[in-house]
Every structure is written in C-alpha cells, then in structure tokens.
Coordinates of C-alpha atoms in Angstrom, one line a residue:
M1 CA 19.4 -15.8 -39.3
V2 CA 16.9 -18.4 -40.7
Y3 CA 17.4 -20.6 -43.7
I4 CA 14.8 -21.1 -46.4
P5 CA 15.3 -23.7 -49.3
R6 CA 15.2 -22.1 -52.8
L7 CA 12.9 -24.7 -54.3
N8 CA 12.8 -23.0 -57.7
D9 CA 16.5 -22.7 -58.1
S10 CA 17.9 -24.7 -61.0
K11 CA 21.0 -25.6 -58.9
G12 CA 18.8 -27.8 -56.7
A13 CA 17.0 -27.7 -53.4
D14 CA 20.1 -28.5 -51.4
Q15 CA 21.4 -24.9 -51.9
K16 CA 20.1 -22.5 -49.2
S17 CA 20.1 -18.7 -48.9
T18 CA 19.9 -16.5 -45.8
V19 CA 17.3 -13.9 -45.0
S20 CA 17.1 -11.6 -42.0
A21 CA 14.5 -12.4 -39.4
P22 CA 12.2 -9.5 -38.4
E23 CA 13.8 -7.4 -35.8
E24 CA 11.9 -7.3 -32.5
V25 CA 10.5 -3.8 -31.8
K26 CA 11.3 -2.8 -28.2
L27 CA 8.8 -0.3 -26.8
R28 CA 9.1 2.1 -23.9
F29 CA 5.8 3.7 -22.8
G30 CA 4.4 2.5 -26.1
Y31 CA 7.1 4.2 -28.3
D32 CA 9.7 2.4 -30.4
Q33 CA 12.9 2.9 -28.5
K34 CA 15.1 3.1 -31.7
R35 CA 13.0 5.8 -33.3
H36 CA 12.6 8.1 -30.3
V37 CA 14.7 10.1 -27.8
F38 CA 13.7 9.9 -24.2
E39 CA 14.7 12.9 -22.1
E40 CA 14.5 12.9 -18.2
Y41 CA 13.5 16.0 -16.4
K42 CA 13.4 16.3 -12.6
I43 CA 10.6 18.5 -11.0
K44 CA 11.9 20.9 -8.5
R45 CA 10.1 22.6 -5.6
N46 CA 7.8 25.5 -6.6
M47 CA 7.9 24.5 -10.3
F48 CA 4.7 24.7 -12.3
M49 CA 4.0 22.2 -15.1
G50 CA 2.7 25.0 -17.3
D51 CA 6.1 26.8 -17.1
I52 CA 8.0 23.6 -17.8
L53 CA 5.9 22.7 -20.8
M54 CA 6.2 26.2 -22.3
S55 CA 10.0 26.1 -21.9
Y56 CA 9.8 22.9 -24.1
G57 CA 7.8 24.7 -26.8
V58 CA 4.3 23.6 -25.9
D59 CA 1.7 26.3 -26.9
F60 CA -0.1 28.0 -24.0
D61 CA -3.6 27.1 -25.3
D62 CA -2.6 23.4 -25.6
I63 CA -1.4 23.4 -22.0
I64 CA -4.9 24.7 -20.9
R65 CA -6.6 22.0 -23.0
L66 CA -4.2 19.4 -21.5
E67 CA -4.9 20.5 -18.0
D68 CA -8.7 20.2 -18.6
I69 CA -8.4 16.7 -20.2
A70 CA -6.0 15.4 -17.5
E71 CA -8.5 16.1 -14.7
D72 CA -10.4 12.9 -15.5
V73 CA -7.2 10.7 -15.6
F74 CA -4.4 12.2 -13.6
S75 CA -4.3 16.0 -12.9
L76 CA -1.1 17.9 -13.7
R77 CA -1.3 19.3 -10.2
R78 CA -0.7 15.8 -8.8
I79 CA 2.7 15.6 -10.3
A80 CA 5.0 15.7 -7.3
A81 CA 8.2 17.7 -6.8
G82 CA 11.3 15.5 -6.6
K83 CA 9.9 13.1 -9.2
H84 CA 10.9 12.8 -12.8
I85 CA 8.9 13.2 -16.1
T86 CA 10.2 11.8 -19.3
F87 CA 9.8 13.8 -22.6
V88 CA 9.4 11.7 -25.8
K89 CA 10.9 13.2 -29.0
D90 CA 11.4 12.2 -32.6
D91 CA 15.0 13.4 -32.3
I92 CA 17.1 15.4 -29.9
C93 CA 16.3 18.7 -31.5
A94 CA 12.5 18.2 -31.9
N95 CA 9.8 19.5 -29.6
P96 CA 8.4 16.7 -27.4
K97 CA 5.4 14.8 -28.8
A98 CA 4.5 13.5 -25.3
F99 CA 5.7 13.3 -21.7
I100 CA 5.4 10.5 -19.2
Y101 CA 4.9 10.6 -15.4
Q102 CA 5.2 7.5 -13.2
P103 CA 3.1 7.7 -10.0
N104 CA 4.6 4.4 -9.0
R105 CA 7.1 1.8 -10.3
I106 CA 4.5 0.0 -12.5
E107 CA 1.9 2.5 -13.7
Y108 CA 2.6 5.5 -16.0
I109 CA 0.5 8.4 -17.3
R110 CA 1.1 9.4 -20.9
Y111 CA 0.3 13.0 -21.8
T112 CA 0.3 13.4 -25.6
I113 CA 0.9 17.0 -26.6
Q114 CA 1.3 16.8 -30.4
D115 CA -1.4 16.2 -33.0
E116 CA -4.4 15.2 -30.8
I117 CA -4.0 16.1 -27.2
Q118 CA -4.9 13.2 -24.9
V119 CA -4.1 11.6 -21.6
D120 CA -4.1 7.8 -20.9
R121 CA -2.8 5.3 -18.4
G122 CA -0.5 2.4 -19.0
K123 CA 1.4 -0.3 -17.2
L124 CA 4.9 -1.5 -17.7
P125 CA 5.4 -5.2 -18.5
T126 CA 5.8 -7.2 -15.2
E127 CA 6.8 -10.6 -14.0
T128 CA 5.4 -12.1 -10.8
C129 CA 7.5 -14.4 -8.7
I130 CA 6.5 -16.4 -5.6
E131 CA 9.0 -15.8 -2.8
S132 CA 9.3 -16.5 0.9
A133 CA 10.8 -14.9 4.0
S134 CA 11.1 -15.6 7.7
G135 CA 12.4 -13.8 10.7
T136 CA 12.7 -13.5 14.5
I137 CA 11.3 -10.5 16.3
V138 CA 13.8 -8.3 18.2
N139 CA 11.6 -5.3 19.0
T140 CA 8.7 -5.1 16.6
L141 CA 7.5 -7.1 13.6
S142 CA 8.0 -4.1 11.2
E143 CA 11.5 -3.5 12.5
S144 CA 12.5 -7.1 12.1
M145 CA 11.0 -7.4 8.6
L146 CA 12.9 -4.2 7.6
L147 CA 16.1 -5.7 8.9
E148 CA 15.4 -8.7 6.6
G149 CA 15.2 -6.3 3.7
L150 CA 11.5 -6.7 3.2
D151 CA 9.3 -4.0 1.7
L152 CA 7.0 -1.8 3.8
E153 CA 4.0 -2.8 1.8
L154 CA 4.6 -6.4 2.6
I155 CA 4.8 -5.4 6.3
D156 CA 1.4 -3.7 6.0
N157 CA -0.1 -6.8 4.3
M158 CA 1.0 -9.0 7.2
E159 CA -1.5 -7.1 9.3
D160 CA -4.3 -8.1 6.9
A161 CA -3.1 -11.7 6.6
L162 CA -2.8 -12.2 10.3
A163 CA -5.4 -9.8 11.6
Q164 CA -6.0 -12.0 14.7
V165 CA -2.5 -11.2 15.9
S166 CA -1.8 -7.9 17.8
F167 CA 1.6 -7.0 16.5
F168 CA 1.8 -4.1 19.0
T169 CA 2.4 -6.6 21.7
S170 CA 5.1 -8.6 19.9
Q171 CA 7.7 -10.2 22.1
P172 CA 11.4 -10.8 21.4
G173 CA 11.8 -14.3 20.1
D174 CA 8.4 -14.4 18.3
Q175 CA 8.9 -15.8 14.7
Y176 CA 7.1 -15.4 11.4
K177 CA 7.0 -17.0 8.0
V178 CA 5.5 -15.6 4.8
V179 CA 4.9 -16.7 1.2
Y180 CA 4.1 -13.8 -1.1
E181 CA 4.1 -12.4 -4.6
N182 CA 6.9 -10.2 -5.7
I183 CA 6.4 -8.1 -8.9
Y184 CA 9.4 -7.3 -11.1
V185 CA 9.9 -4.7 -13.9
D186 CA 13.0 -5.2 -16.1
G187 CA 14.3 -7.7 -13.5
K188 CA 14.1 -5.2 -10.6
P189 CA 11.6 -5.4 -7.7
A190 CA 8.7 -3.0 -8.4
D191 CA 5.8 -3.9 -6.1
T192 CA 4.5 -6.5 -3.7
G193 CA 1.5 -8.5 -4.6
K194 CA -0.7 -10.7 -2.3
I195 CA 0.5 -12.6 0.6
L196 CA -0.4 -16.2 -0.2
S197 CA 0.2 -17.7 3.3
A198 CA 1.7 -16.6 6.6
S199 CA 2.4 -17.8 10.1
Y200 CA 3.3 -16.2 13.4
K201 CA 4.6 -18.1 16.3
S202 CA 4.5 -16.6 19.8
G203 CA 5.4 -18.9 22.7
K204 CA 3.3 -22.0 22.4
N205 CA 0.8 -20.4 20.1
E206 CA 1.0 -20.3 16.3
Y207 CA -1.3 -18.3 14.1
F208 CA -1.9 -18.8 10.3
G209 CA -3.3 -16.8 7.5
F210 CA -4.2 -18.3 4.0
Y211 CA -5.4 -16.2 1.1
Y212 CA -8.5 -18.0 -0.4
E213 CA -10.6 -16.8 -3.3
N214 CA -13.5 -18.1 -5.4
E215 CA -16.8 -16.8 -6.6
K216 CA -18.2 -16.5 -3.0
Y217 CA -15.1 -15.9 -0.8
Q218 CA -12.1 -13.6 -1.0
G219 CA -9.7 -12.8 1.8
Y220 CA -7.6 -14.3 4.6
Y221 CA -8.7 -17.3 6.7
D222 CA -7.1 -19.0 9.7
Y223 CA -6.3 -22.8 10.0
S224 CA -10.0 -23.7 10.6
G225 CA -11.5 -21.5 7.8
T226 CA -12.5 -18.6 10.1
P227 CA -12.0 -15.1 8.5
N228 CA -9.0 -13.5 10.0
K229 CA -10.4 -10.0 9.6
K230 CA -12.4 -8.8 12.6
T231 CA -15.4 -6.5 12.6
F232 CA -12.9 -3.8 13.7
L233 CA -9.3 -3.2 12.7
R234 CA -6.9 -3.2 15.6
A235 CA -5.4 0.2 14.5
P236 CA -6.3 3.0 12.1
V237 CA -2.8 3.3 10.7
R238 CA -0.4 0.7 9.3
A239 CA 3.3 0.1 10.2
S240 CA 3.0 2.4 13.2
R241 CA 3.8 2.1 16.9
V242 CA 1.9 2.9 20.1
S243 CA 3.5 6.0 21.4
S244 CA 1.0 6.5 24.3
G245 CA -1.6 4.1 25.5
F246 CA -5.0 4.4 27.2
N247 CA -4.2 5.9 30.6
P248 CA -6.7 7.6 33.0
N249 CA -3.8 9.3 34.9
R250 CA -1.3 10.3 32.1
F251 CA 1.0 13.4 32.4
H252 CA 0.1 15.5 29.4
P253 CA 3.3 16.4 27.4
V254 CA 1.9 19.8 26.2
L255 CA -0.2 20.9 29.2
K256 CA 2.4 19.7 31.7
R257 CA -0.2 18.4 34.1
R258 CA -1.9 15.1 34.8
R259 CA -4.9 14.6 32.5
P260 CA -6.7 11.4 31.6
H261 CA -5.7 10.0 28.1
L262 CA -8.8 8.2 27.0
G263 CA -7.3 7.1 23.7
T264 CA -4.4 5.4 22.1
D265 CA -1.7 7.3 20.2
Y266 CA -0.2 5.8 17.1
A267 CA 3.0 7.5 15.9
A268 CA 3.5 7.5 12.2
P269 CA 5.1 9.8 9.6
R270 CA 3.2 12.9 8.6
G271 CA 0.9 12.1 5.6
T272 CA 0.4 8.5 6.5
P273 CA -3.2 7.4 5.6
I274 CA -5.6 7.0 8.5
M275 CA -8.3 4.4 7.9
A276 CA -11.8 3.8 9.3
V277 CA -11.5 0.7 11.5
A278 CA -15.0 -0.5 10.6
N279 CA -18.0 0.3 8.4
G280 CA -20.0 3.3 9.6
V281 CA -21.3 6.9 9.0
V282 CA -19.2 10.0 9.6
T283 CA -20.9 12.2 12.3
H284 CA -18.1 14.9 12.7
R285 CA -15.5 16.4 10.4
S286 CA -14.2 19.4 12.3
Y287 CA -11.4 21.2 14.1
T288 CA -10.9 22.2 17.8
R289 CA -7.9 23.6 19.6
G290 CA -7.3 20.4 21.4
N291 CA -8.2 17.8 18.8
G292 CA -7.0 19.6 15.8
N293 CA -8.5 18.2 12.6
Y294 CA -10.6 15.2 13.6
V295 CA -13.2 12.8 12.3
K296 CA -15.8 10.9 14.3
I297 CA -17.7 7.8 13.0
K298 CA -20.7 6.0 14.3
H299 CA -20.5 2.3 13.5
D300 CA -23.7 1.0 15.1
N301 CA -25.8 1.6 18.3
V302 CA -22.9 0.4 20.5
Y303 CA -19.6 1.6 19.0
Q304 CA -18.2 5.0 17.8
T305 CA -14.6 6.0 17.0
Q306 CA -12.7 9.2 16.7
Y307 CA -9.4 10.1 14.9
L308 CA -7.5 13.2 16.0
H309 CA -4.6 15.6 14.9
M310 CA -5.0 15.0 11.2
S311 CA -2.9 17.0 8.8
K312 CA -5.9 17.0 6.3
F313 CA -9.1 15.1 5.6
A314 CA -9.5 12.7 2.7
A315 CA -11.6 13.8 -0.2
G316 CA -15.3 13.3 0.2
I317 CA -15.2 12.8 4.0
R318 CA -18.0 14.9 5.6
P319 CA -20.9 14.4 8.0
G320 CA -23.3 11.8 6.6
T321 CA -20.7 10.1 4.5
R322 CA -20.8 6.3 4.7
V323 CA -17.4 4.7 5.0
K324 CA -16.1 1.1 4.8
Q325 CA -13.5 -0.7 6.9
G326 CA -10.1 0.2 5.7
Q327 CA -11.2 3.3 3.7
V328 CA -8.8 6.3 4.0
I329 CA -10.5 9.2 5.9
G330 CA -7.6 11.5 6.5
F331 CA -3.8 11.7 7.0
V332 CA -1.5 11.8 10.0
G333 CA -0.5 15.2 11.2
S334 CA 0.1 17.2 14.4
T335 CA -2.7 19.7 14.5
G336 CA -4.2 20.7 17.9
L337 CA -2.4 19.8 21.1
A338 CA 0.2 17.5 19.7
T339 CA 4.0 17.3 20.0
G340 CA 4.6 15.4 16.9
P341 CA 2.9 13.5 14.0
H342 CA 0.5 10.8 15.3
V343 CA -3.2 9.9 15.4
C344 CA -5.0 9.8 18.7
F345 CA -7.5 7.1 18.3
R346 CA -10.6 7.1 20.6
F347 CA -13.1 4.4 21.0
W348 CA -16.6 4.6 22.6
K349 CA -18.8 1.6 23.7
N350 CA -22.3 2.4 24.8
G351 CA -21.3 6.1 25.2
R352 CA -18.2 5.4 27.4
Q353 CA -14.6 5.7 26.2
I354 CA -12.8 2.4 26.6
N355 CA -9.4 0.8 25.8
H356 CA -10.1 -0.8 22.5
R357 CA -6.9 -2.9 22.7
R358 CA -8.6 -4.9 25.5
E359 CA -11.9 -5.4 23.6
N360 CA -12.4 -8.9 22.1
F361 CA -14.1 -8.1 18.7
P362 CA -16.0 -10.9 17.0
P363 CA -14.8 -12.2 13.6
L364 CA -16.9 -11.9 10.4
N365 CA -19.3 -14.6 9.4
P366 CA -17.6 -18.0 9.1
M367 CA -17.2 -20.0 5.9
E368 CA -20.1 -22.3 5.0
E369 CA -19.6 -26.0 5.8
S370 CA -19.9 -27.0 2.2
E371 CA -16.9 -24.8 1.3
L372 CA -14.6 -26.2 3.9
P373 CA -13.3 -29.3 2.0
A374 CA -12.0 -27.1 -0.8
F375 CA -10.5 -24.7 1.7
Y376 CA -8.8 -27.5 3.6
E377 CA -7.2 -28.8 0.4
H378 CA -6.0 -25.3 -0.4
R379 CA -4.8 -24.8 3.2
D380 CA -2.8 -28.1 3.3
S381 CA -1.0 -27.2 0.1
N382 CA 0.0 -23.9 1.6
M383 CA 1.1 -25.5 4.8
E384 CA 3.6 -27.6 2.8
D385 CA 5.0 -24.4 1.4
L386 CA 5.4 -22.9 4.9
A387 CA 7.0 -26.1 6.2
R388 CA 9.8 -25.7 3.7
I389 CA 10.8 -22.4 5.1
S390 CA 13.3 -22.5 8.0
Y391 CA 13.1 -20.1 10.9
P392 CA 16.4 -18.2 11.5
A393 CA 18.3 -18.7 14.7
P394 CA 16.2 -17.5 17.7
Y395 CA 16.8 -14.1 19.2
V396 CA 19.1 -14.2 22.2
A397 CA 19.6 -11.2 24.5
Y398 CA 23.1 -11.0 25.9
A399 CA 23.7 -9.2 29.2
S400 CA 26.9 -7.2 29.5
V401 CA 29.3 -8.4 32.2
S402 CA 31.6 -6.0 33.9
E403 CA 34.9 -7.3 35.2

C-alpha cells in the first residue's frame, strides 16, 4: 500500500488515505498468467502435429497455413518426440489461442492459431552469473568435469578456450580452473555462456586462455596474447574420446584381419555434430561400402581431410560448398564398416595420409603490438580471478595390497 496526502480535505493534510498500488503483471510466453490457462502436452513417438492440433479444435485449413508460415521460423516437423508443447487458453474449456514449443531452455517458438495466424520467436527472462570451478583429472577432462557436476557445453567450450592443449592426452593429476558465465531462468541453470578465463596445469607446464573482445579482436588468447585457436582443430567432434588411433598395422574389428588404419577414430553418441577442422572446399559428399556416408574437404594445396561413417550430412553440404572452421558438415553414425557410432577422421599432407595428432599446426595471426598493453591489463585482471580459485586435492592412485 502507498499513502497519499488528501490536500483538499477540510480535516487537514495530516489525514492520509490508502490506495492500491498497480499490481505487477506476470507474463509467461508473453501472456498474462492470471488471465490465461497453460496446458502441457507431451509429444509421443509417431505423433503428427496436424492430428494433435485438430484434436484441440484447430481447423484443417488453418493448420496448412500454419505449416507454411512456420517454415521460415521453426518448422512443425522439427518439433521432437518426447518434448512438451504448451497450449495457451482463455479458460480451461476454450480452444487454444496459441501453443508454445521450447527448442532449448531459453528460447521459445510461439505459434498463434486464433485470429491472425503467425509464428514468432521469443526468449525467457534470464540472469547471468559469473561462476568458477576447478578439478583434478582422473581419466579425461570431460569425465572429471562431469564428476564436478559441470555442464557438457562448458566442457566443449574448454576445448575452444584452451585449444593449444590436447585433452586426448590428459594425464591423471592434471588440474584445471575455469571462470565462466552461467545463465539462469527462474533461478534455475538454463545455459552456459562464455568462458572468461581458464587454466590447465600438466606437470611443470601451465596453459592459459583469456576471452578478449573489442572492435578488432574476438576470441581466446594465451598469456602472451597469441590466439589459442590453431589453423586446424585437433578433433572434428567435441566431448569425444579416441577409440582407435592411427596404426599402420591394426587388426580390423569387422574384417578380422590386419589392415592399416590410416585415420583416428573418435567415439561419440549417434547424432553428435561433426565439424570441419579448418576452412576449405568440399570435394566429396558420397557413400561407399567401407566409408559409409563421408565428406572430404580440400583446405589448401597441402592439406585435405575426410570424415567417415556419418549418419547423415548437414544441410547444404555438397561438392563445391565452402565451409568454415567449426562448421557442422554431418553427424556421427555407424554407416559402412563400423561396429559402433564414431567418426573416422583422415588427414592428408601433400597427398599422403598422416597422423594429424603429431602435426604441429601454426597458430592464427598474432595480436598487433599496439593492442598488447590493453590485452595485458585485461589478462592480469583475469589472472587475479584465477588465483582466487583453489585446486582440489591432487589425484592419488592407491594400489591394492593383498595380505
């Protein structure tokens, strides 16, 4: 309640009356929560959105128009089984005026199906907090970060922040620190933002990554201001493991005989995005009995790469397509001669297949001298943040002793 003096009251200005303050309107997906009913509906396997909408009283012609309009925003065919949609009604008995689909925890797609049919995107209100974490490697970086309760996306981002570190060769006892953005919706973690700074300690070596951005520069740089990103990514998939390395004398698990394995296998769940490891032009998008679905890319007159056993190709990937480093070109599968979902990654240098994990790729162009003082000031501030984070107790391997 607020109090306002009644200046025109004959009993004097000392007497006060009470008036109600305007009540705050709480919105959900852009609708007043007190004036609408929100009904959850779970999409089951083999369900069609057209059938669901007709069961809610939406006219067939309106569904056709909605499908057509949605193509430019978020197609109805992309609404996944197992996910929920939310119908918005004026009251419990009314036909829905709209339904909402959330492709992730922050974005939502609003399909208006009464009055004027339209489709638009929105975002839930968020709050960004700066948080930190640290850990000690037991087997792999991803496993250790998961044990600390950290999000998979943060694990992926560590590979960008510390691109000079080969996490596939992590050793027990290696340690990491990270300062990052955590994004909340209604007080609950919803997404991971940028890593602001990170360090990785292995033996006597310590590596750093600092996010730095201005009008000319954007990305992760090491302690001296050198870009952490190399001309080639170390692997075409994130949060994966090497299931079979480059081996000229490997025993083939399908053919049951010794056959050179002139590539590196990265095991990852089916459907994991496969990325181009550097800028280039697609030369092959094809299928063979051994390779399954595969893509081959020419990067320059020296280097070419190939990605095998894809479940499917990314949209727009075909011979002649120019791709950028980190662009998704396909998805992990087990097509061709494969025992499980993985990508066999092959690397050519001057026409000969090599073990890319032993190749020392040059970094991108260094930062200009005139920019370094500003970067050093930014770096030192972030170093203070990292210094405030304690490492957990180091990993100790205990041997079992038999009596």
